[in-house]
Coordinates of C-alpha atoms and ligand atoms in Angstrom, one line a residue:
M764 CA 18.0 22.3 -95.2
S765 CA 17.4 18.4 -95.0
Q766 CA 13.9 17.3 -96.2
I767 CA 11.7 14.9 -94.6
N768 CA 8.8 13.3 -95.6
V769 CA 6.4 11.7 -93.3
D770 CA 2.4 11.3 -93.1
V771 CA 1.3 13.0 -90.2
C772 CA 3.7 15.5 -88.1
I773 CA 2.8 15.7 -84.4
V774 CA 4.5 19.0 -82.9
G775 CA 4.5 18.1 -78.9
G776 CA 5.4 15.2 -77.0
G777 CA 3.2 15.8 -74.0
P778 CA 0.5 13.4 -73.2
A779 CA -1.9 14.3 -76.4
G780 CA 1.0 13.9 -79.0
A781 CA 2.7 11.0 -77.8
M782 CA -0.8 9.2 -77.5
L783 CA -1.9 9.9 -81.3
G784 CA 1.5 8.8 -82.5
L785 CA 1.2 5.9 -80.7
L786 CA -2.4 5.1 -81.8
L787 CA -1.7 5.9 -85.7
A788 CA 2.0 3.9 -85.6
Q789 CA -0.3 1.0 -83.8
N790 CA -3.0 0.8 -86.3
S791 CA -1.8 2.0 -89.3
K792 CA 1.1 1.7 -91.7
L793 CA 1.1 5.6 -91.8
E794 CA 4.9 7.1 -91.1
V795 CA 4.3 9.4 -87.8
M796 CA 6.8 11.3 -86.9
V797 CA 6.8 13.4 -83.2
L798 CA 8.7 16.4 -82.5
E799 CA 9.6 17.3 -78.8
Q800 CA 11.3 20.5 -78.2
H801 CA 12.7 18.7 -74.9
Q802 CA 15.7 16.4 -74.4
A803 CA 13.5 14.5 -71.9
F804 CA 10.0 14.3 -70.2
Q805 CA 11.2 15.6 -66.4
R806 CA 8.0 17.9 -65.5
E807 CA 6.8 18.6 -62.3
F808 CA 3.4 19.7 -61.3
R809 CA 1.6 18.3 -64.4
G810 CA -1.4 16.3 -64.8
E811 CA -0.8 13.1 -63.0
S812 CA -4.0 12.1 -62.1
I813 CA -5.5 9.7 -65.0
S814 CA -9.4 9.5 -64.6
Q815 CA -11.5 6.1 -65.2
G816 CA -12.1 6.4 -68.9
T817 CA -8.4 7.4 -70.1
V818 CA -7.4 4.4 -67.7
A819 CA -9.7 2.5 -70.1
I820 CA -7.5 3.4 -73.2
M821 CA -4.7 2.6 -71.4
E822 CA -5.8 -1.0 -71.2
K823 CA -7.0 -1.0 -74.7
M824 CA -3.7 -0.1 -75.8
G825 CA -1.9 -2.4 -73.9
I826 CA -0.1 0.2 -71.7
L827 CA -1.7 -0.2 -68.3
D828 CA 0.7 -3.4 -67.6
K829 CA 3.6 -1.5 -68.4
L830 CA 2.5 1.1 -65.7
K831 CA 1.4 -1.3 -63.3
E832 CA 4.9 -2.6 -63.8
H833 CA 5.9 1.1 -62.4
G834 CA 3.6 1.1 -59.9
F835 CA 0.7 3.9 -58.9
L836 CA -1.7 5.0 -56.5
Q837 CA -5.5 4.2 -57.1
L838 CA -7.5 6.9 -55.6
E839 CA -11.0 5.8 -54.6
G840 CA -12.7 8.8 -54.2
L841 CA -13.4 12.6 -53.6
A842 CA -14.4 14.6 -50.7
M843 CA -15.2 18.7 -49.9
Y844 CA -15.0 19.9 -46.7
D845 CA -16.2 23.2 -45.8
K846 CA -14.9 24.6 -42.6
G847 CA -13.9 21.0 -41.5
E848 CA -17.4 19.8 -42.3
K849 CA -17.6 17.0 -44.9
I850 CA -20.6 18.4 -47.3
F851 CA -19.7 16.3 -50.6
S852 CA -18.3 13.3 -51.5
V853 CA -18.1 10.6 -54.5
N854 CA -17.2 7.6 -53.5
F855 CA -15.4 5.6 -56.8
H856 CA -16.6 2.3 -55.8
D857 CA -19.6 3.2 -56.6
F858 CA -19.3 3.1 -60.5
A859 CA -20.4 0.5 -62.4
A860 CA -17.7 -0.1 -64.8
E861 CA -14.8 -2.1 -64.9
H862 CA -12.0 0.7 -64.3
K863 CA -13.8 2.5 -61.1
F864 CA -10.8 4.1 -60.0
T865 CA -8.5 7.4 -61.0
I866 CA -4.7 6.5 -61.3
D867 CA -1.7 8.8 -60.0
I868 CA 1.4 8.3 -61.6
P869 CA 4.0 10.9 -62.8
Q870 CA 4.0 12.5 -66.1
P871 CA 6.9 11.2 -67.3
V872 CA 6.6 8.1 -66.6
L873 CA 3.3 7.7 -68.3
I874 CA 4.3 9.3 -71.5
G875 CA 7.9 7.3 -71.2
A876 CA 5.5 3.9 -71.2
I877 CA 3.3 5.5 -74.6
L878 CA 6.5 6.1 -76.4
E879 CA 8.3 3.2 -75.3
K880 CA 5.5 1.4 -76.7
A881 CA 5.1 3.6 -80.0
Q882 CA 8.8 3.0 -80.8
E883 CA 8.0 -0.6 -81.1
F884 CA 6.3 0.1 -84.6
P885 CA 9.0 1.1 -87.4
N886 CA 6.5 3.5 -88.7
F887 CA 6.8 5.7 -85.6
R888 CA 9.5 8.3 -85.1
L889 CA 10.3 10.7 -82.2
Q890 CA 12.7 13.1 -82.3
L891 CA 13.8 15.0 -79.0
G892 CA 15.5 18.4 -79.1
A893 CA 13.6 19.4 -82.2
S894 CA 11.7 22.6 -81.9
C895 CA 9.1 23.5 -84.2
I896 CA 9.8 27.1 -85.4
E897 CA 7.6 27.5 -88.9
L898 CA 4.7 26.0 -90.7
T899 CA 5.3 25.8 -94.2
E900 CA 2.4 26.4 -96.6
Q901 CA 1.5 26.2 -100.2
D902 CA -1.8 27.6 -101.6
D903 CA -3.5 28.2 -98.3
Q904 CA -2.8 24.6 -97.2
I905 CA -0.4 23.8 -94.3
T906 CA 2.1 21.2 -96.1
G907 CA 4.9 20.6 -93.0
V908 CA 6.7 22.2 -90.6
V909 CA 10.4 23.5 -90.0
Y910 CA 12.3 22.6 -87.1
R911 CA 15.8 23.3 -85.4
E912 CA 17.4 21.0 -83.1
K913 CA 20.1 22.2 -80.1
S914 CA 22.8 22.5 -82.3
G915 CA 21.1 24.9 -84.7
E916 CA 21.0 22.5 -87.5
K917 CA 17.4 23.1 -89.4
F918 CA 14.9 20.6 -91.1
S919 CA 12.2 20.7 -93.2
V920 CA 9.3 18.1 -92.7
S921 CA 6.4 17.5 -95.3
S922 CA 3.2 15.9 -94.4
S923 CA -0.5 15.3 -95.1
V924 CA -1.2 16.7 -91.9
V925 CA 0.2 18.8 -88.9
V926 CA -1.1 18.1 -85.8
D927 CA -0.2 20.8 -83.1
A928 CA -0.2 19.0 -79.8
S929 CA 2.3 21.7 -78.1
G930 CA 0.1 23.0 -75.4
R931 CA -1.0 25.6 -73.6
Y932 CA 1.2 28.3 -75.1
S933 CA 1.3 26.8 -78.4
K934 CA 2.9 29.1 -80.7
I935 CA 1.9 27.0 -83.9
R936 CA -1.6 27.8 -83.4
S937 CA -1.2 31.5 -83.7
K938 CA 1.3 30.8 -86.6
A939 CA -1.4 29.0 -88.3
G940 CA -3.7 32.0 -88.0
L941 CA -5.8 30.3 -85.4
Q942 CA -7.2 32.7 -82.7
A943 CA -7.8 31.6 -78.8
K944 CA -10.0 33.3 -76.5
I945 CA -7.7 33.4 -73.2
E946 CA -9.7 34.0 -70.2
D947 CA -7.8 34.6 -66.8
F948 CA -9.4 33.2 -63.9
K949 CA -9.5 35.3 -60.8
R950 CA -7.1 33.1 -58.9
D951 CA -3.8 31.4 -59.3
A952 CA -2.6 28.4 -57.3
V953 CA 0.6 27.8 -55.5
W954 CA 1.5 24.1 -55.8
F955 CA 3.9 22.3 -53.6
R956 CA 4.2 18.6 -52.1
L957 CA 4.5 17.0 -48.9
P958 CA 5.3 13.9 -47.7
R959 CA 2.0 11.7 -47.2
P960 CA 1.5 10.4 -43.7
S961 CA 1.0 6.6 -43.6
N962 CA -2.6 6.9 -42.6
W963 CA -3.9 9.2 -45.1
E964 CA -6.6 8.0 -47.2
L965 CA -6.6 7.9 -50.7
T966 CA -9.1 10.4 -51.5
T967 CA -8.9 13.7 -53.4
R968 CA -9.5 16.2 -50.6
I969 CA -11.1 19.7 -51.3
K970 CA -11.0 21.9 -48.1
V971 CA -12.7 25.4 -48.2
D972 CA -13.3 28.0 -45.8
G973 CA -14.5 31.3 -47.0
R974 CA -12.7 32.7 -49.9
H975 CA -9.7 29.9 -49.7
H976 CA -9.5 26.3 -50.4
L977 CA -6.5 23.8 -50.5
I978 CA -6.8 21.0 -53.4
I979 CA -4.8 18.1 -51.5
L980 CA -4.2 15.0 -54.0
P981 CA -2.3 12.0 -52.8
T982 CA 0.4 11.3 -55.3
Y983 CA 2.9 8.2 -56.0
P984 CA 4.5 7.1 -54.6
D985 CA 4.3 8.6 -51.0
T986 CA 3.6 12.3 -51.4
L987 CA 0.6 14.8 -51.4
R988 CA 0.5 17.3 -54.3
I989 CA -1.4 20.3 -53.0
G990 CA -2.6 23.1 -54.5
M991 CA -3.6 26.3 -52.5
N992 CA -5.5 29.3 -54.6
I993 CA -4.6 32.9 -54.4
A994 CA -5.8 36.1 -55.7
K995 CA -4.6 36.6 -59.4
G996 CA -1.0 37.9 -59.5
E997 CA -0.5 37.7 -55.7
Y998 CA 2.4 35.6 -56.0
K999 CA 4.9 38.4 -56.3
E1000 CA 4.0 40.1 -53.3
L1001 CA 3.0 36.7 -51.4
R1002 CA 6.9 35.5 -51.4
K1003 CA 8.0 39.1 -49.8
K1004 CA 6.2 37.8 -46.4
P1005 CA 8.0 35.1 -44.0
I1006 CA 7.1 31.6 -45.1
E1007 CA 5.3 31.0 -41.7
T1008 CA 2.5 33.0 -43.0
F1009 CA 2.2 30.4 -45.8
H1010 CA 2.3 27.6 -43.4
D1011 CA -0.3 29.1 -40.7
H1012 CA -2.5 29.6 -44.0
V1013 CA -2.6 26.2 -45.1
C1014 CA -2.7 24.2 -41.3
K1015 CA -6.0 26.5 -41.0
L1016 CA -7.5 25.0 -44.0
E1017 CA -6.1 21.8 -43.2
P1018 CA -4.8 21.4 -39.4
E1019 CA -3.7 17.9 -40.4
L1020 CA -0.6 19.5 -42.2
E1021 CA 0.9 20.9 -38.7
G1022 CA 4.1 20.0 -38.5
I1023 CA 4.2 18.6 -41.8
V1024 CA 4.3 21.8 -43.8
Q1025 CA 6.4 23.7 -41.4
E1026 CA 9.2 20.7 -41.7
N1027 CA 9.1 20.5 -45.9
I1028 CA 8.5 24.0 -46.9
R1029 CA 11.4 25.9 -45.7
S1030 CA 11.2 28.7 -48.4
W1031 CA 8.8 30.1 -51.3
S1032 CA 11.1 28.1 -53.2
D1033 CA 9.4 25.3 -52.5
T1034 CA 6.5 26.2 -54.0
V1035 CA 5.2 26.4 -57.6
L1036 CA 3.1 29.1 -59.3
L1037 CA 0.0 27.7 -61.6
D1038 CA -0.7 30.5 -63.8
I1039 CA -4.9 29.5 -64.1
F1040 CA -6.4 30.5 -67.4
T1041 CA -8.6 28.6 -69.8
A1042 CA -8.1 28.9 -73.6
E1043 CA -10.9 28.7 -75.9
V1044 CA -10.3 27.9 -79.7
P1045 CA -13.0 28.6 -82.0
Q1046 CA -11.6 27.1 -85.1
W1047 CA -9.3 23.8 -84.4
S1048 CA -8.1 23.4 -88.1
R1049 CA -7.2 24.6 -91.4
D1050 CA -6.1 22.5 -94.9
G1051 CA -3.3 20.5 -93.3
L1052 CA -3.4 21.2 -89.8
V1053 CA -5.7 20.5 -86.7
L1054 CA -4.9 20.8 -82.9
I1055 CA -5.5 18.7 -80.0
G1056 CA -5.1 18.7 -76.3
D1057 CA -4.5 22.0 -74.4
S1058 CA -3.6 23.8 -77.5
A1059 CA -7.1 23.3 -78.6
H1060 CA -8.7 23.7 -75.1
T1061 CA -6.9 24.9 -71.8
V1062 CA -9.1 23.9 -68.9
S1063 CA -8.8 24.9 -65.3
P1064 CA -7.3 22.5 -62.8
I1065 CA -10.4 22.0 -60.6
L1066 CA -10.8 17.9 -60.9
G1067 CA -7.9 17.5 -62.9
Q1068 CA -9.2 17.1 -66.4
G1069 CA -6.5 18.6 -68.5
V1070 CA -4.3 15.4 -69.4
N1071 CA -7.7 13.0 -69.7
L1072 CA -9.4 15.4 -72.5
A1073 CA -5.9 15.7 -74.4
M1074 CA -5.6 11.8 -74.7
Q1075 CA -9.2 11.2 -75.4
D1076 CA -8.6 13.4 -78.2
A1077 CA -5.9 11.8 -79.4
Y1078 CA -8.1 8.6 -79.3
V1079 CA -11.2 10.3 -81.3
L1080 CA -8.9 12.1 -84.1
A1081 CA -6.6 8.8 -84.7
P1082 CA -9.1 7.1 -87.1
V1083 CA -10.1 10.2 -88.4
I1084 CA -6.4 11.1 -90.2
Q1085 CA -6.1 7.0 -90.7
N1086 CA -9.4 6.4 -92.5
Y1087 CA -8.6 9.6 -94.7
L1088 CA -5.2 8.8 -95.4
E1089 CA -6.0 5.1 -96.5
V1090 CA -7.9 6.2 -98.9
Q1091 CA -6.1 9.4 -100.3
P1092 CA -2.7 8.9 -99.3
Q1093 CA 0.0 11.7 -99.7
T1094 CA -2.5 14.4 -100.0
V1095 CA -3.2 17.1 -97.8
I1096 CA -5.7 16.7 -95.6
P1097 CA -8.9 19.1 -96.0
Q1098 CA -10.0 21.2 -93.1
H1099 CA -13.9 19.8 -93.3
V1100 CA -12.3 16.2 -92.6
F1101 CA -11.7 17.4 -89.0
D1102 CA -15.5 18.8 -88.3
Q1103 CA -16.9 15.8 -87.2
Y1104 CA -13.8 15.3 -84.2
E1105 CA -14.1 19.1 -83.7
S1106 CA -17.8 19.1 -82.9
N1107 CA -17.9 15.8 -80.9
R1108 CA -14.9 16.8 -78.5
K1109 CA -16.7 20.4 -78.2
E1110 CA -19.5 19.0 -76.9
L1111 CA -17.8 17.2 -73.7
I1112 CA -15.4 19.8 -73.4
S1113 CA -17.9 22.8 -73.2
F1114 CA -19.5 20.5 -70.5
V1115 CA -16.6 20.0 -68.6
Q1116 CA -15.9 23.8 -68.9
N1117 CA -18.9 24.9 -67.9
F1118 CA -18.7 23.0 -64.9
Q1119 CA -15.1 23.9 -64.1
A1120 CA -16.6 28.0 -64.4
D1121 CA -19.4 26.8 -62.1
Q1122 CA -17.2 25.6 -59.5
E1123 CA -14.3 28.0 -60.0
R1124 CA -17.2 31.0 -59.2
D1125 CA -18.6 28.9 -56.1
L1126 CA -15.0 28.4 -54.7
M1127 CA -13.9 32.1 -55.3
A1128 CA -17.3 33.4 -53.6
E1129 CA -16.7 36.8 -52.1
T1130 CA -19.8 37.2 -49.9
E1131 CA -21.4 35.4 -47.1
E1132 CA -24.5 35.0 -49.1
G1133 CA -22.4 33.5 -51.9
M1134 CA -20.1 31.1 -49.4
E1135 CA -23.5 29.9 -47.7
N1136 CA -25.0 29.0 -51.3
R1137 CA -22.2 27.2 -52.4
R1138 CA -22.4 25.2 -49.2
I1139 CA -26.4 24.9 -49.7
K1140 CA -25.6 23.6 -53.5
M1141 CA -22.8 21.3 -52.6
S1142 CA -25.2 19.6 -49.5
T1143 CA -28.0 19.4 -52.0
L1144 CA -25.9 17.9 -54.7
N1145 CA -24.3 15.8 -52.5
Q1146 CA -27.9 14.1 -51.7
S1147 CA -29.3 13.9 -55.4
P1148 CA -29.3 11.0 -58.1
M1149 CA -27.6 13.7 -60.4
K1150 CA -24.5 13.3 -58.2
I1151 CA -23.4 10.0 -59.7
E1152 CA -24.2 10.9 -63.0
L1153 CA -22.1 14.0 -63.3
A1154 CA -19.4 12.2 -61.5
T1155 CA -19.6 9.2 -64.3
K1156 CA -19.8 11.9 -67.0
M1157 CA -16.6 13.7 -65.7
A1158 CA -14.7 10.4 -64.9
Y1159 CA -15.4 8.4 -68.0
G1160 CA -15.6 11.4 -70.7
I1161 CA -16.1 9.2 -74.4
F1162 CA -16.6 5.7 -72.4
M1163 CA -19.9 7.3 -70.6
E1164 CA -21.9 5.2 -72.2
H1165 CA -20.1 1.9 -71.6
A1166 CA -19.5 3.1 -68.1
V1167 CA -23.4 3.7 -67.6
N1168 CA -24.2 0.1 -69.3
A1169 CA -21.9 -2.0 -67.4
G1170 CA -24.0 -2.2 -64.5
Ligands
FAD1892 C1 1.5 23.2 -63.2 C2 0.2 22.4 -63.8 C3 -0.6 21.4 -62.8 C4 -1.5 20.7 -63.6 N1 -1.8 19.8 -62.7 C5 -3.0 18.8 -63.8 C6 -3.5 17.9 -62.9 O1 -3.3 17.7 -61.6 N2 -4.5 16.9 -63.4 C7 -4.8 17.4 -65.0 O2 -5.6 16.5 -65.7 N3 -4.2 18.3 -65.6 C8 -3.0 18.9 -64.9 N4 -2.4 20.2 -65.8 C9 -2.5 20.0 -67.1 C10 -2.0 19.3 -67.9 O3 -0.6 19.0 -67.6 C11 -2.2 19.2 -69.2 O4 -3.5 19.3 -69.9 C12 -1.8 18.4 -70.2 O5 -0.4 18.1 -69.9 C13 -2.0 18.7 -71.8 O6 -1.4 18.1 -72.2 P1 -1.1 18.2 -73.9 O7 0.1 16.9 -74.5 O8 -1.8 19.0 -74.7 O9 0.0 19.3 -73.6 P2 1.6 19.1 -72.6 O10 1.5 18.5 -71.8 O11 1.5 20.8 -72.4 O12 2.4 19.3 -73.7 C14 3.0 19.9 -75.1 C15 4.2 19.3 -75.6 O13 4.9 20.3 -76.5 C16 6.0 20.9 -76.7 N5 5.9 21.7 -77.4 C17 5.5 23.1 -77.2 N6 6.1 23.7 -77.9 C18 6.9 22.9 -79.2 C19 7.6 23.3 -80.2 N7 7.5 24.4 -80.8 N8 8.1 22.1 -80.9 C20 8.6 21.0 -80.4 N9 7.8 20.8 -79.3 C21 6.9 21.6 -78.3 C22 6.3 20.8 -75.2 O14 7.8 21.1 -74.9 C23 5.4 19.5 -74.2 O15 6.2 18.6 -74.0 C24 -1.6 21.0 -65.1 C25 -0.6 21.7 -66.0 C26 0.2 22.5 -65.2 C27 1.2 23.3 -65.7

């Protein structure tokens, strides 16, 4: 088996892995390798909304201009409607910081821009079509990985640290003996795309009626990405019903989609199921290994936080790796070095997870009383000064301080 030696081996070229690769290649002389099992980054219905805090990171890293060249949508706010009445809204123009808007851009474009920039640095190496199949260990320390190419040929990589950025179904995590508490939500989501009417405002809409809701996201360049909740495990049964059942359901929640949904969703094959669960991982690291992104914390899709948390993890972790290896090159990074990164990130992530769980409970209210409470809660929050504080924390994450002080 051929042997490769690097300082940092990153498994997974999603938003978390790509971003970490770029940060390390750009700011240090460390040899960095990203292994990605797919040959290309084509992926549909993934996080496409990049929140304000992550836009700030993009600008710092010189990627925002590349994204501008491609084009993206700027989302100007968010609004929630209950039975057609607007009960809650946030206008992003009200944020004090420079980057006020969420941007919407296809994930392959985002990852492509990050990796293209990373490849400008000679210490960065990307291996596509490379599936990590094993971790190598010595004296209880992780010392590298084995990966297999499509041809079947295997390679052994040795590194000072393996970063598991392999996403929500990470196998690396379990191979390392790190357990995840998986919690299924009461619902799944059916995602679909429709052409966006020309007069549609650039705002995320949440349309609620009783136990049902739609999340409608204006998506680059000219579509709407829509998620409809269904009961957990119901998709298989639903698919046996005529597609008109689906049309009626969607139009009841959003009458403005009448005609468009019938014309564009001809069968259930035009929809995609998102299995909704969260993963909480009590311990994110071992000697020689650390987790980032969905592998460390899979969150619910509420308020599109997954991509942002993943990329912000990379931003916080990169200097930790860099500082350690500059002083102690070519040694396995001990677990305690990651303690601060882990506790720092867990604080924000548990805030996001608790907020999402609260929203999830409200959206899935089953009694009339629960639905009325949801309405009162959102209308009250809408009038409260806490609204902008809460929205700022969700939008800016690690750049919260900067966002608050910018005004
Ligand atoms: C259907 C769907 C809709 C979503 N919508 C939103 C949204 O609107 N907003 C939002 O913020 N988030 C959304 N998310 C979540 C978001 O996509 C993730 O949170 C985000 O992509 C996490 O980034 P990551 O880099 O941690 O993991 P991923 O993006 O999952 O990347 C992991 C990478 O690792 C690779 N990999 C896995 N195993 C191996 C291996 N053994 N060897 C080599 N490579 C490997 C995978 O191929 C993949 O490219 C959605 C997710 C799904 C599934």
